[in-house]
Amino acid sequence: MAGKAWRSAILNLLRKWGVTLHRKDKIKAQEVSWAVGALKKDTPQPRTFTRGIKTVTLIPGDGIGPEISSAVMKIFEAAKAPIQWEERNVTAIQGPGGKWMIPPDAKESMDRNKIGLKGPLKTPIAAGHPSMNLLLRKTFDLYANVRPCVSIEGYQTPYTDVNLVTIRENTEGEYSGIEHLIVDGVVQSIKLITEQASLRIAEYAFEYARNNQRASVTAVHKANIMRMSDGLFLRKCREAAEKHKDVKFTEMYLDTVCLNMVQDPTQFDVLVMPNLYGDILSDLCAGLIGGLGVTPSGNIGANGVAIFESVHGTAPDIAGKDMANPTALLLSAVMMLRHMGLHGYAKKIETGCFDTIRDKKVLTKDLGGNSKCSEFTEEICQRVRDMD
């Protein structure tokens, strides 16, 4: 009877995620184990029960964005990944009352598909015009930015064994956008830290560590100076740590982390931090493995929404010249596949990319070669096809 009850609970959970099972369908032991774990957790889990073709909202972006997006689509096609793309352009528009918003068709697409892949977006330099990335985060409550930084074999940097993940609170802190003029020549910017957002990102970090076989979480803060705001963030991290005794917890000042990071990045595993610290430290960590051009990024939101992105710029100086490096967007798309539970396709594409870089024969200029974006893309496609 108990077995039937558990099976019923698992089936109900699958239906909640939009997966319909028939009598002929069999649930693998691994899937049962994962689902049982998900039943016991409050933190939203990635969708791992994937059947059939899945639609993903594609935001090519600006500058080199369309070129690298096209490269990713070609590689996905070579891998026969069960993804169809719903392309949408994102530019800020002003709605009723002058409020900035993304185009309705782009929002409807993301609301429907839940998963998005985004190229670099430019923000026009105009008074009052919002950051496009910030607007997307606020629109879809993308509260966690996840950026794995792992050394790539064959791509030489001063560090060879980096393997860490930065998790950044994405919705508040100094980036809340609360600024005002006190008197001429004096401007005040408000750093907003809330209990809810701090606990949410802390619990996400511990769940991420547990689900990805990571041993430790380090909370990065400056509670010695900002005792109330960073103090609140740190208390929520400690609270989350109490619920995850199987994951080692440490806490460290931001400046100490930066010092230790450049001396020996291998001492770190998962790092969780407020918004501004995360913006700076995640770029520093990207520099350890070769820069933003080879660093993937994902933004996890409420209600199952997630947008994966390349975090480098639009590079207008090389746009349209077939010189762009699609690696960052491709590895972000690999993160997306793993988030969707398509681990086999993710591994195949990632291996094709890393093998191409390690072989050093067909590389874009920024990777140390002289090949075009299209040639680099085709080399990865061929390696992926050869795995079949």
mmCIF file of N, CA and C in Angstrom, residues 288-386:
data_model
loop_
_atom_site.group_PDB
_atom_site.id
_atom_site.type_symbol
_atom_site.label_atom_id
_atom_site.label_comp_id
_atom_site.label_asym_id
_atom_site.label_seq_id
_atom_site.Cartn_x
_atom_site.Cartn_y
_atom_site.Cartn_z
ATOM 1 N N LEU A 288 39.833 34.198 -14.437
ATOM 2 C CA LEU A 288 40.746 33.116 -14.075
ATOM 3 C C LEU A 288 40.765 32.005 -15.117
ATOM 4 N N ILE A 289 39.651 31.829 -15.837
ATOM 5 C CA ILE A 289 39.570 30.719 -16.797
ATOM 6 C C ILE A 289 39.677 31.196 -18.245
ATOM 7 N N GLY A 290 39.891 32.508 -18.446
ATOM 8 C CA GLY A 290 40.090 32.988 -19.809
ATOM 9 C C GLY A 290 39.176 34.103 -20.252
ATOM 10 N N GLY A 291 38.229 34.513 -19.394
ATOM 11 C CA GLY A 291 37.401 35.660 -19.735
ATOM 12 C C GLY A 291 35.938 35.314 -19.966
ATOM 13 N N LEU A 292 35.158 36.364 -20.228
ATOM 14 C CA LEU A 292 33.717 36.198 -20.399
ATOM 15 C C LEU A 292 33.368 35.435 -21.672
ATOM 16 N N GLY A 293 34.313 35.367 -22.610
ATOM 17 C CA GLY A 293 34.053 34.675 -23.872
ATOM 18 C C GLY A 293 33.960 33.173 -23.749
ATOM 19 N N VAL A 294 34.369 32.629 -22.591
ATOM 20 C CA VAL A 294 34.301 31.177 -22.394
ATOM 21 C C VAL A 294 33.532 30.818 -21.122
ATOM 22 N N THR A 295 32.801 31.793 -20.567
ATOM 23 C CA THR A 295 32.118 31.589 -19.293
ATOM 24 C C THR A 295 30.608 31.523 -19.481
ATOM 25 N N PRO A 296 29.971 30.426 -19.084
ATOM 26 C CA PRO A 296 28.511 30.331 -19.187
ATOM 27 C C PRO A 296 27.815 31.016 -18.018
ATOM 28 N N SER A 297 26.528 31.255 -18.182
ATOM 29 C CA SER A 297 25.764 31.914 -17.126
ATOM 30 C C SER A 297 24.294 31.540 -17.243
ATOM 31 N N GLY A 298 23.649 31.370 -16.090
ATOM 32 C CA GLY A 298 22.218 31.098 -16.065
ATOM 33 C C GLY A 298 21.536 31.918 -14.998
ATOM 34 N N ASN A 299 20.304 32.328 -15.280
ATOM 35 C CA ASN A 299 19.512 33.093 -14.320
ATOM 36 C C ASN A 299 18.254 32.304 -13.982
ATOM 37 N N ILE A 300 18.116 31.960 -12.713
ATOM 38 C CA ILE A 300 17.012 31.129 -12.264
ATOM 39 C C ILE A 300 15.956 32.012 -11.607
ATOM 40 N N GLY A 301 14.705 31.800 -12.006
ATOM 41 C CA GLY A 301 13.638 32.641 -11.495
ATOM 42 C C GLY A 301 12.541 31.866 -10.792
ATOM 43 N N ALA A 302 11.548 32.595 -10.339
ATOM 44 C CA ALA A 302 10.395 31.988 -9.697
ATOM 45 C C ALA A 302 9.496 31.343 -10.749
ATOM 46 N N ASN A 303 8.642 30.437 -10.298
ATOM 47 C CA ASN A 303 7.634 29.797 -11.160
ATOM 48 C C ASN A 303 8.242 29.025 -12.326
ATOM 49 N N GLY A 304 9.452 28.497 -12.133
ATOM 50 C CA GLY A 304 10.046 27.643 -13.150
ATOM 51 C C GLY A 304 10.704 28.346 -14.307
ATOM 52 N N VAL A 305 10.783 29.681 -14.270
ATOM 53 C CA VAL A 305 11.386 30.429 -15.368
ATOM 54 C C VAL A 305 12.906 30.440 -15.217
ATOM 55 N N ALA A 306 13.614 30.297 -16.329
ATOM 56 C CA ALA A 306 15.077 30.385 -16.311
ATOM 57 C C ALA A 306 15.551 30.916 -17.650
ATOM 58 N N ILE A 307 16.516 31.844 -17.615
ATOM 59 C CA ILE A 307 17.112 32.394 -18.834
ATOM 60 C C ILE A 307 18.621 32.205 -18.755
ATOM 61 N N PHE A 308 19.172 31.576 -19.778
ATOM 62 C CA PHE A 308 20.606 31.325 -19.852
ATOM 63 C C PHE A 308 21.202 32.282 -20.877
ATOM 64 N N GLU A 309 22.410 32.766 -20.615
ATOM 65 C CA GLU A 309 22.906 33.878 -21.418
ATOM 66 C C GLU A 309 24.422 33.898 -21.514
ATOM 67 N N SER A 310 24.903 34.544 -22.567
ATOM 68 C CA SER A 310 26.314 34.927 -22.612
ATOM 69 C C SER A 310 26.409 36.289 -21.939
ATOM 70 N N VAL A 311 27.431 36.470 -21.114
ATOM 71 C CA VAL A 311 27.512 37.703 -20.330
ATOM 72 C C VAL A 311 28.526 38.696 -20.894
ATOM 73 N N HIS A 312 29.123 38.353 -22.041
ATOM 74 C CA HIS A 312 30.033 39.312 -22.668
ATOM 75 C C HIS A 312 29.238 40.388 -23.404
ATOM 76 N N GLY A 313 29.938 41.360 -23.951
ATOM 77 C CA GLY A 313 29.282 42.473 -24.627
ATOM 78 C C GLY A 313 28.839 42.144 -26.041
ATOM 79 N N THR A 314 28.277 43.151 -26.707
ATOM 80 C CA THR A 314 27.738 42.963 -28.055
ATOM 81 C C THR A 314 28.820 43.028 -29.132
ATOM 82 N N ALA A 315 30.017 43.509 -28.800
ATOM 83 C CA ALA A 315 31.163 43.579 -29.725
ATOM 84 C C ALA A 315 30.775 44.121 -31.098
ATOM 85 N N PRO A 316 30.240 45.343 -31.166
ATOM 86 C CA PRO A 316 29.787 45.885 -32.455
ATOM 87 C C PRO A 316 30.909 46.032 -33.479
ATOM 88 N N ASP A 317 32.161 46.100 -33.006
ATOM 89 C CA ASP A 317 33.284 46.277 -33.936
ATOM 90 C C ASP A 317 33.529 45.053 -34.811
ATOM 91 N N ILE A 318 33.087 43.872 -34.373
ATOM 92 C CA ILE A 318 33.283 42.675 -35.203
ATOM 93 C C ILE A 318 31.962 42.059 -35.654
ATOM 94 N N ALA A 319 30.858 42.723 -35.344
ATOM 95 C CA ALA A 319 29.541 42.190 -35.722
ATOM 96 C C ALA A 319 29.439 42.068 -37.242
ATOM 97 N N GLY A 320 28.940 40.929 -37.695
ATOM 98 C CA GLY A 320 28.740 40.698 -39.116
ATOM 99 C C GLY A 320 29.992 40.317 -39.879
ATOM 100 N N LYS A 321 31.114 40.139 -39.183
ATOM 101 C CA LYS A 321 32.389 39.833 -39.853
ATOM 102 C C LYS A 321 32.800 38.369 -39.705
ATOM 103 N N ASP A 322 31.937 37.542 -39.137
ATOM 104 C CA ASP A 322 32.217 36.113 -38.955
ATOM 105 C C ASP A 322 33.468 35.898 -38.107
ATOM 106 N N MET A 323 33.652 36.749 -37.098
ATOM 107 C CA MET A 323 34.827 36.656 -36.234
ATOM 108 C C MET A 323 34.473 36.298 -34.787
ATOM 109 N N ALA A 324 33.195 36.275 -34.463
ATOM 110 C CA ALA A 324 32.773 36.113 -33.071
ATOM 111 C C ALA A 324 33.031 34.698 -32.551
ATOM 112 N N ASN A 325 33.229 34.610 -31.258
ATOM 113 C CA ASN A 325 33.418 33.332 -30.570
ATOM 114 C C ASN A 325 32.101 32.950 -29.874
ATOM 115 N N PRO A 326 31.458 31.857 -30.280
ATOM 116 C CA PRO A 326 30.160 31.491 -29.693
ATOM 117 C C PRO A 326 30.264 30.639 -28.435
ATOM 118 N N THR A 327 31.471 30.428 -27.906
ATOM 119 C CA THR A 327 31.654 29.474 -26.813
ATOM 120 C C THR A 327 30.814 29.797 -25.585
ATOM 121 N N ALA A 328 30.794 31.060 -25.155
ATOM 122 C CA ALA A 328 30.059 31.416 -23.936
ATOM 123 C C ALA A 328 28.576 31.113 -24.083
ATOM 124 N N LEU A 329 27.993 31.477 -25.205
ATOM 125 C CA LEU A 329 26.570 31.211 -25.413
ATOM 126 C C LEU A 329 26.321 29.714 -25.550
ATOM 127 N N LEU A 330 27.239 29.012 -26.202
ATOM 128 C CA LEU A 330 27.088 27.560 -26.363
ATOM 129 C C LEU A 330 27.129 26.854 -25.014
ATOM 130 N N LEU A 331 28.088 27.227 -24.162
ATOM 131 C CA LEU A 331 28.178 26.594 -22.845
ATOM 132 C C LEU A 331 27.002 26.992 -21.957
ATOM 133 N N SER A 332 26.457 28.183 -22.168
ATOM 134 C CA SER A 332 25.235 28.570 -21.458
ATOM 135 C C SER A 332 24.068 27.708 -21.915
ATOM 136 N N ALA A 333 24.038 27.398 -23.215
ATOM 137 C CA ALA A 333 23.002 26.509 -23.748
ATOM 138 C C ALA A 333 23.170 25.093 -23.202
ATOM 139 N N VAL A 334 24.414 24.676 -22.953
ATOM 140 C CA VAL A 334 24.667 23.382 -22.320
ATOM 141 C C VAL A 334 24.117 23.387 -20.892
ATOM 142 N N MET A 335 24.331 24.487 -20.175
ATOM 143 C CA MET A 335 23.728 24.643 -18.838
ATOM 144 C C MET A 335 22.218 24.510 -18.927
ATOM 145 N N MET A 336 21.639 25.119 -19.944
ATOM 146 C CA MET A 336 20.190 25.070 -20.150
ATOM 147 C C MET A 336 19.715 23.628 -20.344
ATOM 148 N N LEU A 337 20.433 22.866 -21.164
ATOM 149 C CA LEU A 337 20.055 21.471 -21.399
ATOM 150 C C LEU A 337 20.090 20.666 -20.101
ATOM 151 N N ARG A 338 21.105 20.895 -19.295
ATOM 152 C CA ARG A 338 21.191 20.171 -18.016
ATOM 153 C C ARG A 338 20.046 20.587 -17.091
ATOM 154 N N HIS A 339 19.707 21.859 -17.104
ATOM 155 C CA HIS A 339 18.584 22.344 -16.306
ATOM 156 C C HIS A 339 17.285 21.652 -16.728
ATOM 157 N N MET A 340 17.184 21.352 -18.007
ATOM 158 C CA MET A 340 15.985 20.703 -18.549
ATOM 159 C C MET A 340 16.044 19.180 -18.433
ATOM 160 N N GLY A 341 17.157 18.672 -17.921
ATOM 161 C CA GLY A 341 17.274 17.235 -17.753
ATOM 162 C C GLY A 341 17.812 16.507 -18.965
ATOM 163 N N LEU A 342 18.266 17.231 -19.983
ATOM 164 C CA LEU A 342 18.768 16.621 -21.217
ATOM 165 C C LEU A 342 20.288 16.438 -21.109
ATOM 166 N N HIS A 343 20.692 15.624 -20.176
ATOM 167 C CA HIS A 343 22.108 15.510 -19.828
ATOM 168 C C HIS A 343 22.950 14.889 -20.936
ATOM 169 N N GLY A 344 22.393 13.929 -21.657
ATOM 170 C CA GLY A 344 23.142 13.282 -22.731
ATOM 171 C C GLY A 344 23.504 14.250 -23.840
ATOM 172 N N TYR A 345 22.536 15.058 -24.261
ATOM 173 C CA TYR A 345 22.792 16.064 -25.294
ATOM 174 C C TYR A 345 23.774 17.121 -24.797
ATOM 175 N N ALA A 346 23.620 17.498 -23.524
ATOM 176 C CA ALA A 346 24.525 18.491 -22.938
ATOM 177 C C ALA A 346 25.963 17.992 -22.960
ATOM 178 N N LYS A 347 26.158 16.753 -22.568
ATOM 179 C CA LYS A 347 27.502 16.180 -22.521
ATOM 180 C C LYS A 347 28.106 16.080 -23.914
ATOM 181 N N LYS A 348 27.292 15.696 -24.885
ATOM 182 C CA LYS A 348 27.777 15.546 -26.259
ATOM 183 C C LYS A 348 28.261 16.892 -26.810
ATOM 184 N N ILE A 349 27.463 17.934 -26.629
ATOM 185 C CA ILE A 349 27.818 19.254 -27.151
ATOM 186 C C ILE A 349 29.017 19.830 -26.403
ATOM 187 N N GLU A 350 29.020 19.700 -25.091
ATOM 188 C CA GLU A 350 30.135 20.210 -24.288
ATOM 189 C C GLU A 350 31.442 19.523 -24.674
ATOM 190 N N THR A 351 31.390 18.203 -24.870
ATOM 191 C CA THR A 351 32.587 17.456 -25.267
ATOM 192 C C THR A 351 33.090 17.910 -26.625
ATOM 193 N N GLY A 352 32.164 18.117 -27.569
ATOM 194 C CA GLY A 352 32.549 18.598 -28.893
ATOM 195 C C GLY A 352 33.237 19.948 -28.835
ATOM 196 N N CYS A 353 32.734 20.824 -27.987
ATOM 197 C CA CYS A 353 33.316 22.159 -27.821
ATOM 198 C C CYS A 353 34.699 22.075 -27.176
ATOM 199 N N PHE A 354 34.799 21.349 -26.066
ATOM 200 C CA PHE A 354 36.069 21.262 -25.347
ATOM 201 C C PHE A 354 37.135 20.534 -26.159
ATOM 202 N N ASP A 355 36.729 19.510 -26.896
ATOM 203 C CA ASP A 355 37.695 18.789 -27.738
ATOM 204 C C ASP A 355 38.240 19.694 -28.840
ATOM 205 N N THR A 356 37.379 20.537 -29.391
ATOM 206 C CA THR A 356 37.802 21.474 -30.440
ATOM 207 C C THR A 356 38.819 22.464 -29.889
ATOM 208 N N ILE A 357 38.548 22.979 -28.689
ATOM 209 C CA ILE A 357 39.470 23.936 -28.074
ATOM 210 C C ILE A 357 40.793 23.251 -27.717
ATOM 211 N N ARG A 358 40.713 22.046 -27.180
ATOM 212 C CA ARG A 358 41.934 21.334 -26.784
ATOM 213 C C ARG A 358 42.808 20.977 -27.994
ATOM 214 N N ASP A 359 42.151 20.690 -29.126
ATOM 215 C CA ASP A 359 42.886 20.305 -30.337
ATOM 216 C C ASP A 359 43.644 21.481 -30.949
ATOM 217 N N LYS A 360 43.145 22.699 -30.719
ATOM 218 C CA LYS A 360 43.807 23.958 -31.098
ATOM 219 C C LYS A 360 43.962 24.183 -32.613
ATOM 220 N N LYS A 361 43.308 23.392 -33.431
ATOM 221 C CA LYS A 361 43.472 23.531 -34.877
ATOM 222 C C LYS A 361 42.484 24.512 -35.500
ATOM 223 N N VAL A 362 41.276 24.587 -34.945
ATOM 224 C CA VAL A 362 40.243 25.473 -35.489
ATOM 225 C C VAL A 362 39.695 26.320 -34.341
ATOM 226 N N LEU A 363 40.277 27.509 -34.169
ATOM 227 C CA LEU A 363 39.882 28.392 -33.074
ATOM 228 C C LEU A 363 39.683 29.810 -33.588
ATOM 229 N N THR A 364 38.735 30.525 -32.977
ATOM 230 C CA THR A 364 38.552 31.934 -33.310
ATOM 231 C C THR A 364 39.728 32.737 -32.758
ATOM 232 N N LYS A 365 39.839 33.971 -33.200
ATOM 233 C CA LYS A 365 41.011 34.787 -32.866
ATOM 234 C C LYS A 365 41.192 34.967 -31.364
ATOM 235 N N ASP A 366 40.096 35.207 -30.640
ATOM 236 C CA ASP A 366 40.226 35.446 -29.201
ATOM 237 C C ASP A 366 40.636 34.190 -28.438
ATOM 238 N N LEU A 367 40.481 33.017 -29.066
ATOM 239 C CA LEU A 367 40.909 31.763 -28.446
ATOM 240 C C LEU A 367 42.332 31.386 -28.843
ATOM 241 N N GLY A 368 42.965 32.240 -29.657
ATOM 242 C CA GLY A 368 44.341 32.000 -30.050
ATOM 243 C C GLY A 368 44.526 31.455 -31.449
ATOM 244 N N GLY A 369 43.457 31.418 -32.241
ATOM 245 C CA GLY A 369 43.540 30.913 -33.607
ATOM 246 C C GLY A 369 43.238 31.983 -34.634
ATOM 247 N N ASN A 370 42.986 31.542 -35.872
ATOM 248 C CA ASN A 370 42.671 32.480 -36.946
ATOM 249 C C ASN A 370 41.415 32.077 -37.718
ATOM 250 N N SER A 371 40.654 31.163 -37.166
ATOM 251 C CA SER A 371 39.475 30.655 -37.863
ATOM 252 C C SER A 371 38.284 31.590 -37.693
ATOM 253 N N LYS A 372 37.353 31.446 -38.616
ATOM 254 C CA LYS A 372 36.109 32.223 -38.559
ATOM 255 C C LYS A 372 35.122 31.553 -37.603
ATOM 256 N N CYS A 373 34.139 32.308 -37.207
ATOM 257 C CA CYS A 373 33.088 31.761 -36.336
ATOM 258 C C CYS A 373 32.424 30.562 -37.008
ATOM 259 N N SER A 374 32.155 30.673 -38.298
ATOM 260 C CA SER A 374 31.484 29.595 -39.027
ATOM 261 C C SER A 374 32.347 28.335 -39.085
ATOM 262 N N GLU A 375 33.667 28.499 -39.202
ATOM 263 C CA GLU A 375 34.567 27.352 -39.255
ATOM 264 C C GLU A 375 34.666 26.664 -37.886
ATOM 265 N N PHE A 376 34.752 27.468 -36.835
ATOM 266 C CA PHE A 376 34.775 26.938 -35.466
ATOM 267 C C PHE A 376 33.489 26.172 -35.179
ATOM 268 N N THR A 377 32.370 26.748 -35.605
ATOM 269 C CA THR A 377 31.067 26.118 -35.410
ATOM 270 C C THR A 377 30.990 24.784 -36.141
ATOM 271 N N GLU A 378 31.421 24.761 -37.396
ATOM 272 C CA GLU A 378 31.357 23.537 -38.198
ATOM 273 C C GLU A 378 32.253 22.451 -37.614
ATOM 274 N N GLU A 379 33.398 22.844 -37.059
ATOM 275 C CA GLU A 379 34.295 21.857 -36.437
ATOM 276 C C GLU A 379 33.604 21.181 -35.254
ATOM 277 N N ILE A 380 32.915 21.975 -34.435
ATOM 278 C CA ILE A 380 32.177 21.401 -33.293
ATOM 279 C C ILE A 380 31.058 20.505 -33.817
ATOM 280 N N CYS A 381 30.347 20.967 -34.834
ATOM 281 C CA CYS A 381 29.243 20.172 -35.409
ATOM 282 C C CYS A 381 29.750 18.808 -35.883
ATOM 283 N N GLN A 382 30.892 18.803 -36.557
ATOM 284 C CA GLN A 382 31.431 17.553 -37.078
ATOM 285 C C GLN A 382 31.806 16.600 -35.950
ATOM 286 N N ARG A 383 32.403 17.147 -34.896
ATOM 287 C CA ARG A 383 32.775 16.308 -33.762
ATOM 288 C C ARG A 383 31.526 15.737 -33.090
ATOM 289 N N VAL A 384 30.485 16.544 -33.000
ATOM 290 C CA VAL A 384 29.244 16.074 -32.403
ATOM 291 C C VAL A 384 28.617 14.964 -33.242
ATOM 292 N N ARG A 385 28.621 15.149 -34.575
ATOM 293 C CA ARG A 385 28.063 14.113 -35.465
ATOM 294 C C ARG A 385 28.860 12.813 -35.358
ATOM 295 N N ASP A 386 30.165 12.930 -35.205
ATOM 296 C CA ASP A 386 31.011 11.751 -35.145
ATOM 297 C C ASP A 386 30.766 10.913 -33.882
#
